[in-house]
Amino acid sequence: MHGVSSNGLMISARTTSAEETRALAAALADIVVPGDLVVLSGDLGAGKTAFCQGFGSALGVTGPITSPTFTLHHRYRGRVEVNHIDVYRFDQLDEVVDLGLAELLDSDAVTVIEWGDTIRPALPADYLEVSLQLGEGDDDRTLVLRPVGARWLARSRVLGEVAAHWPVTPTEAGAC
Ligand code: ADP
Ligand code: MG
């Protein structure tokens, strides 16, 4: 489902298991290029880490992908390098400076940031935001894809094609 709000283009999808969220993330991983940033937002337990697992394994990461909540940053070597960052425990925006985000994004790596919406002023002009929202059932999640900046807006059509594999049901679409 597509919509244009004041926040720009939003593409919604719905998953009904962690496996589906991993599969959607894997499909998105197929369209990323080195230097890309994916920002994940959503409450604790929404599935951000599950998303990273599907995303990372599709990029060739073979080891387990765990939440970097206590270390802030995990670096994995797959088909490309994958930076997995979680800024949940950041108290101050200047802690982001220590991460060297600009350098990470300038490299050949793909970067994914859990709770990235909380450091919005530190984000670059281009990123894909994936907002995960709890649904009615325990395992229901709505994922809203929001391409930000020309680099991602150019991929809007393919983002829509990916999301179409996990459609929002007509009832839920009506409620949007
Ligand atoms: P977060 O990183 O957002 O705090 P996690 O990925 O660590 O969340 O945890 C999500 C939890 O929700 C996992 O236990 C996962 O199995 C469960 N889950 C159930 N349904 C889904 C779904 N549709 N998508 C993602 N996770 C789901
Ligand atoms: Mg997490």
Short mmCIF file of C-alpha atoms and ligand atoms in Angstrom, two decimals:
data_model
loop_
_atom_site.label_atom_id
_atom_site.label_comp_id
_atom_site.label_asym_id
_atom_site.label_seq_id
_atom_site.Cartn_x
_atom_site.Cartn_y
_atom_site.Cartn_z
CA MET A 1 0.00 0.00 0.00
CA HIS A 2 1.30 3.44 -0.95
CA GLY A 3 0.55 6.77 0.57
CA VAL A 4 2.01 10.24 0.55
CA SER A 5 1.90 12.09 3.86
CA SER A 6 3.57 15.24 5.11
CA ASN A 7 6.49 12.94 5.91
CA GLY A 8 6.74 11.92 2.28
CA LEU A 9 6.12 8.60 0.59
CA MET A 10 5.13 5.76 2.91
CA ILE A 11 4.84 2.15 1.78
CA SER A 12 3.18 -0.27 4.18
CA ALA A 13 3.51 -4.01 4.55
CA ARG A 14 2.29 -6.49 7.11
CA THR A 15 4.00 -9.56 8.50
CA THR A 16 2.55 -12.23 10.74
CA SER A 17 5.75 -13.86 12.06
CA ALA A 18 9.37 -13.03 12.77
CA GLU A 19 10.27 -15.23 9.77
CA GLU A 20 8.17 -13.02 7.50
CA THR A 21 9.84 -9.90 8.86
CA ARG A 22 13.24 -11.52 8.22
CA ALA A 23 12.14 -12.42 4.69
CA LEU A 24 10.97 -8.86 4.00
CA ALA A 25 14.28 -7.55 5.34
CA ALA A 26 16.13 -10.02 3.10
CA ALA A 27 14.20 -8.75 0.09
CA LEU A 28 15.21 -5.19 1.00
CA ALA A 29 18.83 -6.32 1.42
CA ASP A 30 18.73 -7.36 -2.24
CA ILE A 31 18.30 -3.74 -3.31
CA VAL A 32 20.87 -2.07 -1.07
CA VAL A 33 24.22 -0.82 -2.30
CA PRO A 34 27.39 -0.04 -0.32
CA GLY A 35 27.07 3.20 1.61
CA ASP A 36 23.35 2.74 2.21
CA LEU A 37 21.73 3.44 5.57
CA VAL A 38 18.61 1.77 6.90
CA VAL A 39 17.05 3.31 10.00
CA LEU A 40 14.75 1.15 12.12
CA SER A 41 12.16 2.58 14.46
CA GLY A 42 9.59 0.91 16.69
CA ASP A 43 9.05 -0.10 20.30
CA LEU A 44 10.99 -2.74 22.20
CA GLY A 45 10.01 -6.13 20.82
CA ALA A 46 8.70 -4.67 17.56
CA GLY A 47 11.16 -6.76 15.57
CA LYS A 48 14.05 -4.44 14.75
CA THR A 49 16.67 -7.03 15.63
CA ALA A 50 14.69 -9.72 13.78
CA PHE A 51 14.77 -7.41 10.75
CA CYS A 52 18.55 -7.07 11.09
CA GLN A 53 18.92 -10.85 11.16
CA GLY A 54 17.10 -11.30 7.87
CA PHE A 55 18.85 -8.30 6.38
CA GLY A 56 22.33 -9.45 7.45
CA SER A 57 21.98 -13.05 6.38
CA ALA A 58 20.77 -11.95 2.95
CA LEU A 59 23.97 -9.89 2.75
CA GLY A 60 25.99 -13.04 3.46
CA VAL A 61 26.57 -12.72 7.19
CA THR A 62 26.84 -16.30 8.41
CA GLY A 63 27.26 -15.96 12.18
CA PRO A 64 24.44 -15.10 14.58
CA ILE A 65 23.26 -11.48 14.53
CA THR A 66 22.49 -10.40 18.05
CA SER A 67 21.26 -7.16 19.50
CA PRO A 68 24.15 -4.76 20.00
CA THR A 69 22.32 -2.96 22.80
CA PHE A 70 25.26 -3.14 25.19
CA THR A 71 28.07 -2.67 22.71
CA LEU A 72 26.25 -0.20 20.44
CA HIS A 73 27.97 -1.38 17.30
CA HIS A 74 28.57 -4.77 15.69
CA ARG A 75 30.48 -5.10 12.47
CA TYR A 76 29.83 -8.17 10.33
CA ARG A 77 31.58 -9.33 7.23
CA GLY A 78 29.22 -10.68 4.60
CA ARG A 79 29.05 -10.10 0.86
CA VAL A 80 29.52 -6.54 2.01
CA GLU A 81 30.45 -5.27 5.44
CA VAL A 82 27.36 -4.77 7.59
CA ASN A 83 27.35 -2.29 10.47
CA HIS A 84 24.65 -3.03 13.00
CA ILE A 85 24.14 -0.19 15.47
CA ASP A 86 21.63 0.20 18.30
CA VAL A 87 21.38 3.68 19.79
CA TYR A 88 18.74 2.76 22.39
CA ARG A 89 21.03 3.55 25.31
CA PHE A 90 22.38 6.78 23.90
CA ASP A 91 21.69 9.59 26.34
CA GLN A 92 23.28 12.36 24.35
CA LEU A 93 23.33 13.06 20.67
CA ASP A 94 27.09 13.72 20.89
CA GLU A 95 27.61 10.03 21.65
CA VAL A 96 26.69 9.53 18.01
CA VAL A 97 29.78 11.50 17.10
CA ASP A 98 31.91 8.79 18.75
CA LEU A 99 30.37 6.25 16.42
CA GLY A 100 31.88 8.00 13.42
CA LEU A 101 28.62 7.59 11.53
CA ALA A 102 29.77 9.78 8.66
CA GLU A 103 32.85 7.58 8.15
CA LEU A 104 30.77 4.40 8.32
CA LEU A 105 28.41 5.73 5.68
CA ASP A 106 31.31 6.83 3.52
CA SER A 107 32.72 3.32 3.50
CA ASP A 108 31.78 0.28 1.44
CA ALA A 109 29.57 -0.98 4.23
CA VAL A 110 25.82 -1.11 4.58
CA THR A 111 24.64 0.32 7.90
CA VAL A 112 21.49 -0.42 9.85
CA ILE A 113 20.61 1.52 13.02
CA GLU A 114 18.03 0.32 15.54
CA TRP A 115 16.18 3.27 17.16
CA GLY A 116 17.76 5.44 14.46
CA ASP A 117 14.77 7.79 14.55
CA THR A 118 15.97 8.99 17.99
CA ILE A 119 19.11 10.48 16.42
CA ARG A 120 17.38 12.08 13.45
CA PRO A 121 19.46 15.32 13.60
CA ALA A 122 22.59 13.20 13.13
CA LEU A 123 21.24 11.27 10.15
CA PRO A 124 22.40 12.00 6.61
CA ALA A 125 20.12 13.29 3.85
CA ASP A 126 19.47 9.84 2.41
CA TYR A 127 18.23 6.76 4.19
CA LEU A 128 15.45 4.23 4.23
CA GLU A 129 13.38 4.35 7.38
CA VAL A 130 11.55 1.18 8.35
CA SER A 131 9.07 1.72 11.13
CA LEU A 132 7.83 -1.48 12.80
CA GLN A 133 4.54 -1.30 14.62
CA LEU A 134 2.81 -3.91 16.74
CA GLY A 135 -0.49 -5.12 15.33
CA GLU A 136 -3.58 -6.73 16.80
CA GLY A 137 -2.27 -10.28 17.06
CA ASP A 138 0.91 -11.04 19.04
CA ASP A 139 2.80 -11.79 15.85
CA ASP A 140 1.28 -9.09 13.64
CA ARG A 141 3.53 -6.25 12.62
CA THR A 142 3.02 -3.38 10.22
CA LEU A 143 6.21 -2.20 8.56
CA VAL A 144 6.15 1.26 7.05
CA LEU A 145 8.92 1.95 4.55
CA ARG A 146 9.79 5.60 4.11
CA PRO A 147 12.43 6.49 1.52
CA VAL A 148 14.19 9.72 2.52
CA GLY A 149 16.38 11.62 0.05
CA ALA A 150 16.97 11.17 -3.67
CA ARG A 151 19.11 8.08 -3.19
CA TRP A 152 16.13 6.14 -1.77
CA LEU A 153 13.28 7.95 -3.50
CA ALA A 154 14.80 6.68 -6.75
CA ARG A 155 14.06 3.18 -5.47
CA SER A 156 10.42 3.87 -4.52
CA ARG A 157 8.99 1.65 -7.23
CA VAL A 158 11.05 -1.37 -6.25
CA LEU A 159 10.30 -0.71 -2.58
CA GLY A 160 6.62 -0.92 -3.48
CA GLU A 161 7.24 -4.17 -5.32
CA VAL A 162 8.98 -5.65 -2.29
CA ALA A 163 6.24 -4.52 0.10
CA ALA A 164 3.57 -5.96 -2.18
CA HIS A 165 4.70 -9.45 -1.19
CA TRP A 166 3.51 -8.78 2.37
CA PRO A 167 0.32 -6.81 1.75
CA VAL A 168 -1.65 -5.03 4.40
CA THR A 169 -5.13 -6.59 4.56
CA PRO A 170 -8.00 -4.47 3.16
CA THR A 171 -9.47 -3.95 6.65
CA GLU A 172 -6.19 -2.62 8.01
CA ALA A 173 -5.56 -0.55 4.92
CA GLY A 174 -8.95 1.05 5.50
CA ALA A 175 -7.94 1.90 9.03
CA CYS A 176 -4.76 3.70 7.95
P1 ADP B 1 13.42 -5.19 18.85
O1 ADP B 1 14.81 -5.33 18.32
O2 ADP B 1 12.55 -4.28 18.04
O3 ADP B 1 13.37 -4.85 20.32
P2 ADP B 1 13.34 -8.06 18.53
O4 ADP B 1 13.57 -8.33 17.09
O5 ADP B 1 14.49 -8.25 19.46
O6 ADP B 1 12.70 -6.60 18.72
O7 ADP B 1 12.16 -8.95 19.05
C1 ADP B 1 10.98 -9.14 18.35
C2 ADP B 1 10.22 -10.28 19.00
O8 ADP B 1 8.92 -10.40 18.45
C3 ADP B 1 10.92 -11.61 18.75
O9 ADP B 1 10.74 -12.43 19.88
C4 ADP B 1 10.16 -12.16 17.56
O10 ADP B 1 10.19 -13.57 17.49
C5 ADP B 1 8.76 -11.68 17.86
N1 ADP B 1 7.89 -11.53 16.68
C6 ADP B 1 6.65 -12.04 16.57
N2 ADP B 1 6.09 -11.71 15.41
C7 ADP B 1 7.00 -10.94 14.75
C8 ADP B 1 6.97 -10.30 13.49
N3 ADP B 1 5.90 -10.32 12.67
N4 ADP B 1 8.07 -9.60 13.13
C9 ADP B 1 9.14 -9.53 13.94
N5 ADP B 1 9.23 -10.12 15.15
C10 ADP B 1 8.16 -10.83 15.56
MG MG B 2 16.72 -4.83 19.12
#
